[in-house]
mmCIF file of C-alpha atoms and ligand atoms in Angstrom:
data_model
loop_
_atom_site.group_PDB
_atom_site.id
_atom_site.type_symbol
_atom_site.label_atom_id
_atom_site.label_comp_id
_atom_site.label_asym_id
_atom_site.label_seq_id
_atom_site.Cartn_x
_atom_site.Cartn_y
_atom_site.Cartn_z
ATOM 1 C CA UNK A 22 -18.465 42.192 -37.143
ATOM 2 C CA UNK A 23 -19.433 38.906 -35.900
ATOM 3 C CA UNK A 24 -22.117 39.144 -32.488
ATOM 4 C CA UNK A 25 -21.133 37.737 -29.310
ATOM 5 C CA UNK A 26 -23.450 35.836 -27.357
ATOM 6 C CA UNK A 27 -22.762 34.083 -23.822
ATOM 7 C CA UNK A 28 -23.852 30.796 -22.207
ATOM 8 C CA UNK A 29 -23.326 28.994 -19.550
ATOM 9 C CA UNK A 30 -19.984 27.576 -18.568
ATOM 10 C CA UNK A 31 -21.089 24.390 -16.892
ATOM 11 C CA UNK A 32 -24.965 24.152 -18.304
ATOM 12 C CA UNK A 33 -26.684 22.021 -15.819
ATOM 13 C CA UNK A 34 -28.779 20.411 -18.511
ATOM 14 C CA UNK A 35 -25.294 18.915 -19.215
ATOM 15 C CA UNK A 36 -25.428 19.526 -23.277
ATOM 16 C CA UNK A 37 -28.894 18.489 -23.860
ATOM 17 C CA UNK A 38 -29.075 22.272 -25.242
ATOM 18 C CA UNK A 39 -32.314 23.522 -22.607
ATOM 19 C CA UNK A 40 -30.820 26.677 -21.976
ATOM 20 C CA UNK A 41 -31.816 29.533 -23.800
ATOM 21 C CA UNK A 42 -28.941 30.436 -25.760
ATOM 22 C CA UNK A 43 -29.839 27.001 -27.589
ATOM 23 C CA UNK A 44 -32.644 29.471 -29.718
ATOM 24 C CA UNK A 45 -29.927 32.329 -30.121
ATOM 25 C CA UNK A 46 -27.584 29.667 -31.636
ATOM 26 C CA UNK A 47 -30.151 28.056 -33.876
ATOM 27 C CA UNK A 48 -31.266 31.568 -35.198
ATOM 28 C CA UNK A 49 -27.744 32.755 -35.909
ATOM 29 C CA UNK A 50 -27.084 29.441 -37.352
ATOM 30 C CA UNK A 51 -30.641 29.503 -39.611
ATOM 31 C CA UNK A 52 -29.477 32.587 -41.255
ATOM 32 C CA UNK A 53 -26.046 31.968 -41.401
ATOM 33 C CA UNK A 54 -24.513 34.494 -39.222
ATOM 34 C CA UNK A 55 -21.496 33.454 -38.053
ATOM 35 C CA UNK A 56 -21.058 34.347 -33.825
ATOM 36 C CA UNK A 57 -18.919 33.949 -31.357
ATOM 37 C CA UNK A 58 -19.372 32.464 -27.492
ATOM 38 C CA UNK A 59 -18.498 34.017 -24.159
ATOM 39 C CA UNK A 60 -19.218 31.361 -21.392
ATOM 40 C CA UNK A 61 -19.924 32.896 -18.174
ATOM 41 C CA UNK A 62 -19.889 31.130 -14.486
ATOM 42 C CA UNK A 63 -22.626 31.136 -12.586
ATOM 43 C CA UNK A 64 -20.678 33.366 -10.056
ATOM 44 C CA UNK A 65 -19.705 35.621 -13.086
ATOM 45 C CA UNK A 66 -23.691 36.171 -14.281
ATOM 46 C CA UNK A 67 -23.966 38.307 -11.366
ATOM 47 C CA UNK A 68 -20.740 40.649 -11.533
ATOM 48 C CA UNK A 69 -21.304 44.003 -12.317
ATOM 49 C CA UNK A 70 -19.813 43.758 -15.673
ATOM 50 C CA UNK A 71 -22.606 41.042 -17.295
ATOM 51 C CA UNK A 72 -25.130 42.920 -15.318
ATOM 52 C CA UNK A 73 -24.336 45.809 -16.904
ATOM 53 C CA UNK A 74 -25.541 43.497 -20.314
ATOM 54 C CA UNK A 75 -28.015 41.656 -18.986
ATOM 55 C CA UNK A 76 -29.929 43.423 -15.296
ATOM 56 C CA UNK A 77 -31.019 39.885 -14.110
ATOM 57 C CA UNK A 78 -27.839 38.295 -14.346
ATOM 58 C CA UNK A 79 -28.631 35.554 -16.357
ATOM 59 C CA UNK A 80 -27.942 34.083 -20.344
ATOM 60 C CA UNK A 81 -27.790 34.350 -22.887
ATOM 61 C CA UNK A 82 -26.875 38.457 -24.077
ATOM 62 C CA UNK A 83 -26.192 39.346 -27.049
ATOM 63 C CA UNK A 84 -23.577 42.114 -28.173
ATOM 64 C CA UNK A 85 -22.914 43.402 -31.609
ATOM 65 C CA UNK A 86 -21.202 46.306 -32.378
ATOM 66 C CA UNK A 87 -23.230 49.133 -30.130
ATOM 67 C CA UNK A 88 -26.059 46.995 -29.502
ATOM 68 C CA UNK A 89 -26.764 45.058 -26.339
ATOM 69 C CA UNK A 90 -29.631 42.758 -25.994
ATOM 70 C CA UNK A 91 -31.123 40.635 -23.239
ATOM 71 C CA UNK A 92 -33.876 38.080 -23.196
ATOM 72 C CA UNK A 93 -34.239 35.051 -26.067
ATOM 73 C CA UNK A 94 -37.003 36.738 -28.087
ATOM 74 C CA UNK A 95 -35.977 39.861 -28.095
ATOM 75 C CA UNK A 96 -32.784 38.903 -29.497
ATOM 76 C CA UNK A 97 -34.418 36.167 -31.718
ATOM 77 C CA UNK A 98 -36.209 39.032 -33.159
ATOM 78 C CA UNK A 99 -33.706 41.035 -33.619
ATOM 79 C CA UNK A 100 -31.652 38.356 -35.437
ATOM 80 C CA UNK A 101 -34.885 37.552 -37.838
ATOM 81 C CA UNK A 102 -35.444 41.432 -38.956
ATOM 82 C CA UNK A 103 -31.817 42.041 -40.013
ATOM 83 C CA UNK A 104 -31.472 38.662 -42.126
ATOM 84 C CA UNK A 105 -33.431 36.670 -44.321
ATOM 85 C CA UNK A 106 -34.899 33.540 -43.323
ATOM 86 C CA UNK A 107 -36.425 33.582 -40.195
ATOM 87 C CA UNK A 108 -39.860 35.760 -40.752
ATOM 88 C CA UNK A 109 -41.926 35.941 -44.168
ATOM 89 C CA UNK A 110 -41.351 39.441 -46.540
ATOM 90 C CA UNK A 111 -45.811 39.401 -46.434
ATOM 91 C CA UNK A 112 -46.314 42.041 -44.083
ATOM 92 C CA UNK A 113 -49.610 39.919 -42.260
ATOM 93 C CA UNK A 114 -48.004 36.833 -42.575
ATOM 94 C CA UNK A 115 -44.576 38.623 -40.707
ATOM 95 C CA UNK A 116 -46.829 39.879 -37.877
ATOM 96 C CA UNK A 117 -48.735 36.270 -37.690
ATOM 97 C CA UNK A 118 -45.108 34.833 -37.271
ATOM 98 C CA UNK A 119 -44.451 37.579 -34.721
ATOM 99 C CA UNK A 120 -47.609 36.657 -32.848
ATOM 100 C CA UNK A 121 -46.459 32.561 -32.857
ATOM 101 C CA UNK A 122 -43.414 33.949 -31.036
ATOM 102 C CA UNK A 123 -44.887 35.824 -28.189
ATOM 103 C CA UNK A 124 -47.410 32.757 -27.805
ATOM 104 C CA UNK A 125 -43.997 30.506 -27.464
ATOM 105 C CA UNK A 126 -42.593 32.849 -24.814
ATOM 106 C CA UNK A 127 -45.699 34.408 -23.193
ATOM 107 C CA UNK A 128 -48.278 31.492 -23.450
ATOM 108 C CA UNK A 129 -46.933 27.981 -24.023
ATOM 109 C CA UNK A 130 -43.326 28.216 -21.756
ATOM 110 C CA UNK A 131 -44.609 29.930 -18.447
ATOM 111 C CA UNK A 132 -46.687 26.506 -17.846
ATOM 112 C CA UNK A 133 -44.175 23.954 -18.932
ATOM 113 C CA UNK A 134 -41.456 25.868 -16.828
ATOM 114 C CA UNK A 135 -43.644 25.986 -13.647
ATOM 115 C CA UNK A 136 -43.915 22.316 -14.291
ATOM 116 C CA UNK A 137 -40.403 21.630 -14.755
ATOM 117 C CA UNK A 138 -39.019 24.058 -11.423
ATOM 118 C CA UNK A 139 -41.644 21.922 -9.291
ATOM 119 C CA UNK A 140 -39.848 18.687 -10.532
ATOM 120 C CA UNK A 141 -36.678 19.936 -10.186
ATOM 121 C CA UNK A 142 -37.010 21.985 -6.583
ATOM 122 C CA UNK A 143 -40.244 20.756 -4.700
ATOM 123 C CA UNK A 144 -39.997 16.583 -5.031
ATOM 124 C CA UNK A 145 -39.315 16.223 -1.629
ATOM 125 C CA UNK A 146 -42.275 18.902 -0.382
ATOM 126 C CA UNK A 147 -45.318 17.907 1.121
ATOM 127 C CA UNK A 148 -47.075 19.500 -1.372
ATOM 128 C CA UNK A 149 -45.776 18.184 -4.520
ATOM 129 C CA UNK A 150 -47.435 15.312 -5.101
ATOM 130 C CA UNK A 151 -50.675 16.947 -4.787
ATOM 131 C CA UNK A 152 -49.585 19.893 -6.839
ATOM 132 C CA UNK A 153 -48.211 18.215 -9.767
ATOM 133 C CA UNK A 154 -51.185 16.849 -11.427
ATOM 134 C CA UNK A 155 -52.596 20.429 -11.526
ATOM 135 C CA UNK A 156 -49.469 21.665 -13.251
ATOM 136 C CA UNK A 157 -49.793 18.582 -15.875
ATOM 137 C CA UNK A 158 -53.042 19.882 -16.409
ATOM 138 C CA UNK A 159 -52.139 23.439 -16.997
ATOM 139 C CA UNK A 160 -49.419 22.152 -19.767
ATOM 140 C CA UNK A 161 -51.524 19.824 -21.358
ATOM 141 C CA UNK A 162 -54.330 22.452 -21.746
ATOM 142 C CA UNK A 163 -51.964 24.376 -23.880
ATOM 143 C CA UNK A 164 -50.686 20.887 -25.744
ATOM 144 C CA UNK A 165 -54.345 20.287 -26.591
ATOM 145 C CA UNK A 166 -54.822 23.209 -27.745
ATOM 146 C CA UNK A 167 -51.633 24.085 -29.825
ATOM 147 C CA UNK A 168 -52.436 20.016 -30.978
ATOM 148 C CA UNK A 169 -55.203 21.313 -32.629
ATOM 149 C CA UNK A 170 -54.049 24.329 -34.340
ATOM 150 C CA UNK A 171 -51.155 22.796 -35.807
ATOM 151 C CA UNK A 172 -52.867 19.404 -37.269
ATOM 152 C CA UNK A 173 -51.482 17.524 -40.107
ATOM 153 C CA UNK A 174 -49.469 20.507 -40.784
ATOM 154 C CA UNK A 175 -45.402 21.058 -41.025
ATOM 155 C CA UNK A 176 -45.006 24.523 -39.103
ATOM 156 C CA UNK A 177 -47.288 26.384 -37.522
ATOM 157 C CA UNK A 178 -47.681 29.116 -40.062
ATOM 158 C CA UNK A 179 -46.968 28.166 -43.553
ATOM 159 C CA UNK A 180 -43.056 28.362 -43.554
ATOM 160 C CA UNK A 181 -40.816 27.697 -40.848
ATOM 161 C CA UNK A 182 -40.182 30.724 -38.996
ATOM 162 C CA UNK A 183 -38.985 32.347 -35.497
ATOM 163 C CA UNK A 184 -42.212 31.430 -33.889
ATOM 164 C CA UNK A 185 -41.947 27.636 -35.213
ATOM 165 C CA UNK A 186 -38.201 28.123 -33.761
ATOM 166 C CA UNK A 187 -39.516 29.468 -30.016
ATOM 167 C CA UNK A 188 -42.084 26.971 -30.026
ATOM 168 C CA UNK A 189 -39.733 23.971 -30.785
ATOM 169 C CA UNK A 190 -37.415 25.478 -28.066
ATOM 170 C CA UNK A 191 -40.644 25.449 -25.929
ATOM 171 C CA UNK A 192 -41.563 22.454 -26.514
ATOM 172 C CA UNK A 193 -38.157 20.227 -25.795
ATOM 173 C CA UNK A 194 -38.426 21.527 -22.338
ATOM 174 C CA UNK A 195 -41.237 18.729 -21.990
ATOM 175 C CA UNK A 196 -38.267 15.751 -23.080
ATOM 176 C CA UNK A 197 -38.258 13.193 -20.367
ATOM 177 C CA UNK A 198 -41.800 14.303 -19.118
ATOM 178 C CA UNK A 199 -43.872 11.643 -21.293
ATOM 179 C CA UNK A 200 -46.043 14.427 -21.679
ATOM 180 C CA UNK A 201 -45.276 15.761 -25.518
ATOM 181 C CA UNK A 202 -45.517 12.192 -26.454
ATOM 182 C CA UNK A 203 -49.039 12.380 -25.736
ATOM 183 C CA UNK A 204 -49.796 14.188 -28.737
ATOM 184 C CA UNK A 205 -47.642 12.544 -31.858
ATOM 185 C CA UNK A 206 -47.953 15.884 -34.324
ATOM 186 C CA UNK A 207 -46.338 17.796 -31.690
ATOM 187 C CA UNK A 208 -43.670 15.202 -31.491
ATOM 188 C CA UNK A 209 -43.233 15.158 -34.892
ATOM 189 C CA UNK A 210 -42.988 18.568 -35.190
ATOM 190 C CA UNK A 211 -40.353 19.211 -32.356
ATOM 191 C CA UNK A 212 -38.561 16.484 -34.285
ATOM 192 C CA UNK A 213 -38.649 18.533 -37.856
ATOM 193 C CA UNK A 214 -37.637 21.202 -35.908
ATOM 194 C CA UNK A 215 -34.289 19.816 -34.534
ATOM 195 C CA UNK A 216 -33.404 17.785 -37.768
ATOM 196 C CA UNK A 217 -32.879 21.011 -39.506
ATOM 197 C CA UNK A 218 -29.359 21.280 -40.149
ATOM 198 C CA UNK A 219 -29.213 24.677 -38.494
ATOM 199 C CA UNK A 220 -30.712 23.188 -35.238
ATOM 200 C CA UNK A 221 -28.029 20.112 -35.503
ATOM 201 C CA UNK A 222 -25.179 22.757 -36.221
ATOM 202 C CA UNK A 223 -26.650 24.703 -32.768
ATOM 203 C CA UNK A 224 -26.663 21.537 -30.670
ATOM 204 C CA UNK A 225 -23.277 20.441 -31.609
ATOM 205 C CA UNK A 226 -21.497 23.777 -31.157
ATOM 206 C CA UNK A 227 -23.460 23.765 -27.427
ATOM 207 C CA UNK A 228 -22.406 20.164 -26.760
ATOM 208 C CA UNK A 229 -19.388 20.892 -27.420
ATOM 209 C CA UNK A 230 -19.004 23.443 -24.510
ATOM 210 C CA UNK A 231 -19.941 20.507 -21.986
ATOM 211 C CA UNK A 232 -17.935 17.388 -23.245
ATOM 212 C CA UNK A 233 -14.932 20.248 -23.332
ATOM 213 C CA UNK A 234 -15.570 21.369 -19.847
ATOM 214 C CA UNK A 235 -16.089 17.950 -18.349
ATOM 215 C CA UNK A 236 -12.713 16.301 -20.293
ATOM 216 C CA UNK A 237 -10.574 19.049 -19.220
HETATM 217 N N1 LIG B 321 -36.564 35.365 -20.093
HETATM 218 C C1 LIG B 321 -35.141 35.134 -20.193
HETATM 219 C C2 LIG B 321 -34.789 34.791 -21.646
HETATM 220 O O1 LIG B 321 -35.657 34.274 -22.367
HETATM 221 O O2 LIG B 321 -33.655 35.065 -22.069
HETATM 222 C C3 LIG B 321 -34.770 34.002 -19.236
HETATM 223 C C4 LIG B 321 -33.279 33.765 -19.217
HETATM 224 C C5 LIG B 321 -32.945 32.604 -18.303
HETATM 225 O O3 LIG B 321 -33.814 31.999 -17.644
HETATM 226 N N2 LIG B 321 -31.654 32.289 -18.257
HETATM 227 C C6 LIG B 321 -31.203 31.178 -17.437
HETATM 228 C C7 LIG B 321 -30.119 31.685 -16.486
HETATM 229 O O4 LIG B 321 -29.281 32.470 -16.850
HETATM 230 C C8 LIG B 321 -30.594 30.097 -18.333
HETATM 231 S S1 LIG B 321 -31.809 29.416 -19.417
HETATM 232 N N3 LIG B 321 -30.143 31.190 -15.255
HETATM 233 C C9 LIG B 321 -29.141 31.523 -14.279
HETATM 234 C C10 LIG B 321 -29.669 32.419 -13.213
HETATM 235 O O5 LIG B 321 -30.825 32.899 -13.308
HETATM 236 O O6 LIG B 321 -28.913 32.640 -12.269
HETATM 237 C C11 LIG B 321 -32.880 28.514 -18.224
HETATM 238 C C12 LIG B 321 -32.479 27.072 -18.133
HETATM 239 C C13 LIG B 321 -31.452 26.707 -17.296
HETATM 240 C C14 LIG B 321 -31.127 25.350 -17.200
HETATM 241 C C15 LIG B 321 -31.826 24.422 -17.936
HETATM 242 N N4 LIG B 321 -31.503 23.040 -17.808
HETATM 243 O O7 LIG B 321 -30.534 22.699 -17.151
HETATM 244 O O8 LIG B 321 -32.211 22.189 -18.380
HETATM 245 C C16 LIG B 321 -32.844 24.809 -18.772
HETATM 246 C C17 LIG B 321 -33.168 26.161 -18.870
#
């Protein structure tokens, strides 16, 4: 039986594949596990029935059979322990992969999203343009740093795995920022990430949902 995962309906990042089902897709589509989609509203996040999947109301969930999972790594994870491909058999090198994905989620994103909300909601407080530069900071601390570890190197852990696939998620949230361009092997390395066909085959199938909605 094929999973179901939902989505937005009308993604406000208008197909540039932000949201967080983008990772769910590219997982399923890395090990070759066919899905389907159930878009949800914004108005329809917080009915009863897709709290019942998800408590805060948000995407993406993921339903298979019995099983209902919330939040991206969590179902990420789940994804990469019941197929091949997306965490290494080594039992050290699985739990360093492991590790890379709860620095994605836990370490690297909470920064870059606190940077991206005050763009997004606070441009026209009085604060902002004080406040910014100390956000910048925060996100290029953790650029630096993740700069370093990766080096000349392709992934961040030998072969690609779920924590390469977080962190490129991570990482795109920067696009249009100027600020991942500051460090060219984290460019490069966001950029292996999406031209892997599984990424491509993700960002299409997401696209899709937007040029549909906004030609119908
Ligand atoms: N920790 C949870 C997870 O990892 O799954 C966070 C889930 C989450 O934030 N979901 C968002 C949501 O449902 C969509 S992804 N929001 C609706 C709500 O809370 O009511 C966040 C997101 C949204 C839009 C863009 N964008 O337009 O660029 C990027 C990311």
């Amino acid at each position: 039986m094929s999973p179901t995962i939902t989505a937005f309906k009308s993604s406000p990042d208008r197909g540039k594949g932000l949201a967080r089902d983008m990772r769910v897709r590219w997982a399923l589509e890395e090990v070759g596990q066919p899905y389907d989609v159930r878009l949800v509203s914004f108005g329809e996040m917080k009915e009863a029935a897709h709290r019942a999947l998800h408590p805060f109301g948000q995407i993406p969930t993921y339903e298979e059979g019995d099983l209902a999972l919330f939040e991206s790594g969590a179902i990420v994870f789940h994804i990469a322990e019941r197929h091949a491909g997306l965490l290494p058999d080594d039992a050290n090198a699985r739990a360093r992969a492991i590790t890379w994905m709860f620095a994605a989620l836990g370490t690297v994103e909470p920064p870059i999203v606190d940077r991206g909300m005050a763009v997004l909601v606070e441009r026209d407080k009085t604060w902002y343009e004080e406040r910014l530069p100390m956000l910048e900071h925060r996100v290029r601390d953790r650029l630096n740093e993740l700069s370093s570890r990766l080096g000349d190197a392709d992934w961040l852990e030998g072969e690609f795995s779920a924590g390469d696939l977080l962190m490129v998620t991570v990482l795109r949230r920067l696009n249009g920022s100027g600020l991942l361009e500051e460090y060219p092997n984290l460019s490069a390395y966001v950029a292996r990430g999406e031209a892997r066909p599984a990424y491509k085959r993700a960002f299409d199938d997401q696209l899709a949902v937007f040029t549909a909605a906004s030609s119908g």
